[in-house]
PDB file of C-alpha atoms in Angstrom:
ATOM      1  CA  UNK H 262      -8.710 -46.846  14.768  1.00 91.00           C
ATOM      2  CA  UNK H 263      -7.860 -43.246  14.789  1.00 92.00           C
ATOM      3  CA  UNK H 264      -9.337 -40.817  12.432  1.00 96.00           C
ATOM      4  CA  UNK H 265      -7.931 -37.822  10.693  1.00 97.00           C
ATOM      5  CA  UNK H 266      -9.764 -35.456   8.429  1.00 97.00           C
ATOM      6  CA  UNK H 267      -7.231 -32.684   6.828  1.00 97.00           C
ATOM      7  CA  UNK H 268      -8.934 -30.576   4.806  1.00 96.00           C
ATOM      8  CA  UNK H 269      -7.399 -27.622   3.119  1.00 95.00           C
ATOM      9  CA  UNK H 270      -8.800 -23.895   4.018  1.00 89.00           C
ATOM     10  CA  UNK H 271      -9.653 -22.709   7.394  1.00 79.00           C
ATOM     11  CA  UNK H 272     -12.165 -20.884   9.599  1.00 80.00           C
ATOM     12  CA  UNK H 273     -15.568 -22.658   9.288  1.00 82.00           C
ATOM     13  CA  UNK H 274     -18.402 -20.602   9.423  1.00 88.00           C
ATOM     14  CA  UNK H 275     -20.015 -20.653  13.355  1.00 93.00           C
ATOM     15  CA  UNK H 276     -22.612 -23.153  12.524  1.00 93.00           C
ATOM     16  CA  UNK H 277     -20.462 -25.623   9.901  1.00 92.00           C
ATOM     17  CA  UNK H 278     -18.126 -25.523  13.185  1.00 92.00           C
ATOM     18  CA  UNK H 279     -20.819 -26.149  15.665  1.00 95.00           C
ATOM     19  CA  UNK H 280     -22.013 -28.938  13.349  1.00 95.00           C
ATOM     20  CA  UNK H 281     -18.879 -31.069  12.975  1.00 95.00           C
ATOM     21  CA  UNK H 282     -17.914 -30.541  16.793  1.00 96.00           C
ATOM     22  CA  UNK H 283     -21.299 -32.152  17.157  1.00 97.00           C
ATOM     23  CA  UNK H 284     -20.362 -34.984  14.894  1.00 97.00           C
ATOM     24  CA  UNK H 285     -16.488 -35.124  16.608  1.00 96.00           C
ATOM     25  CA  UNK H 286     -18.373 -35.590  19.730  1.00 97.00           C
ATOM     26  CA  UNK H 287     -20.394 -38.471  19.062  1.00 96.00           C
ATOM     27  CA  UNK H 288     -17.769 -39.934  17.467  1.00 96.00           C
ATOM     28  CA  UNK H 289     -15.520 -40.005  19.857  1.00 93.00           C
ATOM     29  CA  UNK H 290     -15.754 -43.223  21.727  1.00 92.00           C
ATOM     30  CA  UNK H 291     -16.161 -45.217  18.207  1.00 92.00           C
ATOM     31  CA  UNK H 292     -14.146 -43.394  15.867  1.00 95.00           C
ATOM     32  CA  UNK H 293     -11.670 -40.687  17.266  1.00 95.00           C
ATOM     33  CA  UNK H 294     -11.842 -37.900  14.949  1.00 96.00           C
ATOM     34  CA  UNK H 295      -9.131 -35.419  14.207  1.00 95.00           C
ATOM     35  CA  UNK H 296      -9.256 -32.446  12.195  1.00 95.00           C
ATOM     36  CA  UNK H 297      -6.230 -31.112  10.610  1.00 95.00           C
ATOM     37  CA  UNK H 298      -6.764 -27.509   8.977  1.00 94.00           C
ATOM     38  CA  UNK H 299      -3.850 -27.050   5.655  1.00 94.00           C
ATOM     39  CA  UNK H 300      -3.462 -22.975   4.667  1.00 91.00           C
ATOM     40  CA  UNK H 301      -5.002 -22.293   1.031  1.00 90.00           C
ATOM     41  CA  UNK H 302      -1.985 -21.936  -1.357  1.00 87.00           C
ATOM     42  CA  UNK H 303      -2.049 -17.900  -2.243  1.00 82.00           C
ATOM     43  CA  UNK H 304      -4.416 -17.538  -4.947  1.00 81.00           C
ATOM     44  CA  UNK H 305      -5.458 -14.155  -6.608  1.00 78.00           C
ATOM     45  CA  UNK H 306      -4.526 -11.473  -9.448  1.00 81.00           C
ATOM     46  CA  UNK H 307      -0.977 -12.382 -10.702  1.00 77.00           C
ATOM     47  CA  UNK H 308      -0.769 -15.476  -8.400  1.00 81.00           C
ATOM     48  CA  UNK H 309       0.025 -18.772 -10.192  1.00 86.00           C
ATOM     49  CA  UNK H 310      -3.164 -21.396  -9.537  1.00 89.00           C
ATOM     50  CA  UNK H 311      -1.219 -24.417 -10.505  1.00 90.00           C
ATOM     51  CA  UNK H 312       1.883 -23.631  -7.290  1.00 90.00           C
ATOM     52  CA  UNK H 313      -0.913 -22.981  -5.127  1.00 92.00           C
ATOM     53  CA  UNK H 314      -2.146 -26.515  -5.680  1.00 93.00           C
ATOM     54  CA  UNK H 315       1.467 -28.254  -5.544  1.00 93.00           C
ATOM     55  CA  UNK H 316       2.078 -25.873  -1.793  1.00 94.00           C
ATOM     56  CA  UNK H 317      -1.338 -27.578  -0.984  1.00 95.00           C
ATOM     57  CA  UNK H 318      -0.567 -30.905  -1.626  1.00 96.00           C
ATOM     58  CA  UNK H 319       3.006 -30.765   0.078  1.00 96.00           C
ATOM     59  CA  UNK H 320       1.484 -29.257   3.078  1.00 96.00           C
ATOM     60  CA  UNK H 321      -1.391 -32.563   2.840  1.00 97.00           C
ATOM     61  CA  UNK H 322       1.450 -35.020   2.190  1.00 97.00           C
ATOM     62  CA  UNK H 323       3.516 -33.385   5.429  1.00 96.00           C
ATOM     63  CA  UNK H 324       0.414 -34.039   7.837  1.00 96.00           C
ATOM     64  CA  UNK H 325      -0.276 -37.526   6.988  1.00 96.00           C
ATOM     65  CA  UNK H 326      -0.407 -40.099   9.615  1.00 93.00           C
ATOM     66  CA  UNK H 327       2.646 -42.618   9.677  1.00 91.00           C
ATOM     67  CA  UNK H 328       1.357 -45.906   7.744  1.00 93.00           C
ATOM     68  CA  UNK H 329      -2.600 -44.839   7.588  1.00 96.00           C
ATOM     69  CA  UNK H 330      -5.229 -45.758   4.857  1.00 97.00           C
ATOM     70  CA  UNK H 331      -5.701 -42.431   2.876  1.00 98.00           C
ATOM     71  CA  UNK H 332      -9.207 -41.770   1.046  1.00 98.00           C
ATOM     72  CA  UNK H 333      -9.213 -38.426  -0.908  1.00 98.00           C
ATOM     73  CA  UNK H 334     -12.320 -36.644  -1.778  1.00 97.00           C
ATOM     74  CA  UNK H 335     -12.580 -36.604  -5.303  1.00 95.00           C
ATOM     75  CA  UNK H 336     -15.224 -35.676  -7.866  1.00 92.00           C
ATOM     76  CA  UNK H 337     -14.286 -38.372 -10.017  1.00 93.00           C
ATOM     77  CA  UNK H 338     -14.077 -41.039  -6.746  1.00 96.00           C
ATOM     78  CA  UNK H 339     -16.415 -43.989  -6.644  1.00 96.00           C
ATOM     79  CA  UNK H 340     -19.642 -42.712  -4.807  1.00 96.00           C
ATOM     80  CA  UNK H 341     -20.813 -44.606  -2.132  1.00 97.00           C
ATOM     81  CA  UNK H 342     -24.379 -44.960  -0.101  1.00 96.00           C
ATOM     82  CA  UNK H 343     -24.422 -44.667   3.682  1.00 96.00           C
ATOM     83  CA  UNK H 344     -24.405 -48.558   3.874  1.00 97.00           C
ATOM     84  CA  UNK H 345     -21.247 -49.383   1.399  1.00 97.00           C
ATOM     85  CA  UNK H 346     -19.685 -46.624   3.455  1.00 97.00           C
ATOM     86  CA  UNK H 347     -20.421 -48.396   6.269  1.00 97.00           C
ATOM     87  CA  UNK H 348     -19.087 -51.692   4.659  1.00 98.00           C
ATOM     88  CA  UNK H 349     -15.715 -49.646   3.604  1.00 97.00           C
ATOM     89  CA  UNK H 350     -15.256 -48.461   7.466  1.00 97.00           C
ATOM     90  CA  UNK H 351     -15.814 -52.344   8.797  1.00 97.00           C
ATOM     91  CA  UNK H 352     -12.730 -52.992   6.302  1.00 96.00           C
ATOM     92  CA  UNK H 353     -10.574 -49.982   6.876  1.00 96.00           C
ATOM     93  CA  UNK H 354     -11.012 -51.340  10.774  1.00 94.00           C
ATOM     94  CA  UNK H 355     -10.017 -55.107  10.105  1.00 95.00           C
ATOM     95  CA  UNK H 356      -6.918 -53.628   8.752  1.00 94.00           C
ATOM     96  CA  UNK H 357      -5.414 -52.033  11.752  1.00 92.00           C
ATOM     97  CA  UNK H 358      -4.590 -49.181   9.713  1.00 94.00           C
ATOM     98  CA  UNK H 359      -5.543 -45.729  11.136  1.00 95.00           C
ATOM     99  CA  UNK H 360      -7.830 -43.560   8.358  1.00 97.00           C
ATOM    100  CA  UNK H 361      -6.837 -40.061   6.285  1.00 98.00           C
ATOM    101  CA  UNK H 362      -9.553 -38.154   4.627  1.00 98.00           C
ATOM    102  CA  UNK H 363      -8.487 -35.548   2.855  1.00 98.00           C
ATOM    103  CA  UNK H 364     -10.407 -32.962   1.445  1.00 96.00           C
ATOM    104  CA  UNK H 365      -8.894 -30.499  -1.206  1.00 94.00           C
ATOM    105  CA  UNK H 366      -8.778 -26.853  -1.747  1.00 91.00           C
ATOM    106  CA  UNK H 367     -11.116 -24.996  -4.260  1.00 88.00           C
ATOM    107  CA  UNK H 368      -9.209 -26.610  -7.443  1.00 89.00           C
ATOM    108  CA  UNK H 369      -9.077 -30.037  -6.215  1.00 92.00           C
ATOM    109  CA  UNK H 370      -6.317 -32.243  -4.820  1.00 95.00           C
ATOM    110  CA  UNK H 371      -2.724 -31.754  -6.220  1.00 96.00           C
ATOM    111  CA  UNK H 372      -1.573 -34.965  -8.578  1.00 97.00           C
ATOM    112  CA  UNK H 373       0.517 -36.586  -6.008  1.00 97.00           C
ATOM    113  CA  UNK H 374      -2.083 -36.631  -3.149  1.00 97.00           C
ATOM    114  CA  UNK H 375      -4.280 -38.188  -5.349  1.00 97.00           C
ATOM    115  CA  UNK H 376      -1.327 -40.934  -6.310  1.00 97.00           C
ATOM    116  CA  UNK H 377      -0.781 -41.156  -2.634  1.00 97.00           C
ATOM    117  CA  UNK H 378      -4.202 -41.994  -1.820  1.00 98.00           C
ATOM    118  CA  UNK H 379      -5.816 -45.584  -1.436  1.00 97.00           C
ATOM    119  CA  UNK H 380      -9.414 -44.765  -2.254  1.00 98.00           C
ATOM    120  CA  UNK H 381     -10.970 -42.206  -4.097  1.00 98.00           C
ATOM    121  CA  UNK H 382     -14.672 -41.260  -2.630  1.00 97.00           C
ATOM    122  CA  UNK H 383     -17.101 -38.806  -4.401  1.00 97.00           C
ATOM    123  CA  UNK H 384     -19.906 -37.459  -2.366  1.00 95.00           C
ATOM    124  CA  UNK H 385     -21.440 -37.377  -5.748  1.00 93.00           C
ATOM    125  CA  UNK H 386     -22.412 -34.642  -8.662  1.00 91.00           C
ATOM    126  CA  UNK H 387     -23.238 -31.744  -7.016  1.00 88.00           C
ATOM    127  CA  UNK H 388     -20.268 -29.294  -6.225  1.00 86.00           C
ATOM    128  CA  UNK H 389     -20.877 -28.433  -2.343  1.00 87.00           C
ATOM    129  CA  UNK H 390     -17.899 -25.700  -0.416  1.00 87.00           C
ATOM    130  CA  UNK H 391     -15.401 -27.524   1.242  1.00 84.00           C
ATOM    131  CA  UNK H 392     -16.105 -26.438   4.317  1.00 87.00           C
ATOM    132  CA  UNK H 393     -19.219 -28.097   3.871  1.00 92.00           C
ATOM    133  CA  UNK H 394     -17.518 -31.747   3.377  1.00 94.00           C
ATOM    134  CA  UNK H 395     -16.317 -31.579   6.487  1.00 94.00           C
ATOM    135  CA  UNK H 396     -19.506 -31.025   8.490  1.00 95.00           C
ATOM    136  CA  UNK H 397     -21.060 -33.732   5.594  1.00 96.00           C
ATOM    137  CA  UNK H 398     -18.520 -36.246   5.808  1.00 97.00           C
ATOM    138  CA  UNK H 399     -18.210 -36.291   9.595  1.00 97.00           C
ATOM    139  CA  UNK H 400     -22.143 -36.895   9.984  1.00 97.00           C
ATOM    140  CA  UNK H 401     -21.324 -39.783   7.481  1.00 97.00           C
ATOM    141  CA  UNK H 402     -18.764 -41.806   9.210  1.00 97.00           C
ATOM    142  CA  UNK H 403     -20.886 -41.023  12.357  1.00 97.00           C
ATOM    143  CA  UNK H 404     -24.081 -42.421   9.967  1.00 97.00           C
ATOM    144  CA  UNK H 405     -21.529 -45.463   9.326  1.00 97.00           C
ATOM    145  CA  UNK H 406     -20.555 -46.175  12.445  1.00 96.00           C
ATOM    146  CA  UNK H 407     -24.201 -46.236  13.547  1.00 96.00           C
ATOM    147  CA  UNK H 408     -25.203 -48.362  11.201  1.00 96.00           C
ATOM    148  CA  UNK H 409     -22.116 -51.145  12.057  1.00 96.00           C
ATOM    149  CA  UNK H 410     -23.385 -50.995  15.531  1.00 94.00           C
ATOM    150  CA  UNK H 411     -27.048 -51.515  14.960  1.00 92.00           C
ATOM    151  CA  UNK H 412     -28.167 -48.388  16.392  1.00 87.00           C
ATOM    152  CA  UNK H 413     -31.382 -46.559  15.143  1.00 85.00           C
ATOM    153  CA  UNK H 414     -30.041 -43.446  13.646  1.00 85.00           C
ATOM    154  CA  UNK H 415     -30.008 -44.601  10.511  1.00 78.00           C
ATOM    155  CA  UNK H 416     -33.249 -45.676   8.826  1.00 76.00           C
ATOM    156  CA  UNK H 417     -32.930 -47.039   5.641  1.00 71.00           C
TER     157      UNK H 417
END
């Protein structure tokens, strides 16, 4: 199973960067993971909030992978502990189905991503940047995928 994270915004800070290539790394024999960077929508004096979502979401829809299970990030997604992540990964892999993550821009996911998407997942309460989700999310399915195999890293 292949992985794909597309998160909208771009240009991580240095150590966010350094931190998910770390993550990407490890991952790589168990769970391939692909990042997939969407433009912010044009936001700003005069600009319209509401198109810049809609641009977003067209731009998320257009980099989909053919057929994959999509889980958006969502603040009002179920939450889930490292180990009923871990049990959600063990599924998404029985179904042959590659994965989509998709993180949103700085007003959330446009309507029809979130209608698109299979599963909603909330890292819970707290409001963290987005650039942030990626480092935290790709040091969870690397958590998950440790924890499927048995491996130490994660100590419950």
């Amino acid at each position: 199973m292949k992985t794909r994270l597309i998160s909208v915004g771009e240009r991580m800070p240095a150590w966010v960067a350094e931190g998910f290539a770390e993550y990407r790394k490890r991952l790589s024999h168990d769970l391939p993971l692909d990042l997939v960077e969407i433009p912010l929508g044009n936001r700003g004096k005069g600009r319209d909030v509401a198109r810049a979502i809609v641009d977003e979401g067209a731009a998320v829809l257009a980099a989909l992978p053919k057929d994959a299970h999509l889980v958006a990030l969502d603040g009002r997604g179920k939450p889930w502990s490292s180990e009923q992540l871990a049990a959600e990964l063990a599924r998404w892999r029985m179904s042959g189905r590659d994965l989509a993550i998709l993180i949103g821009g700085p007003d959330g996911h446009a309507p029809e991503v979130l209608a698109r998407a299979d599963q909603r997942w909330s890292l819970g309460p707290l409001t963290l940047p987005h650039m942030l989700v990626r480092l935290v999310v790709a040091e969870q399915l690397y958590r998950a995928t440790s924890i499927n195999a048995g491996h130490p890293y994660h100590r419950a």
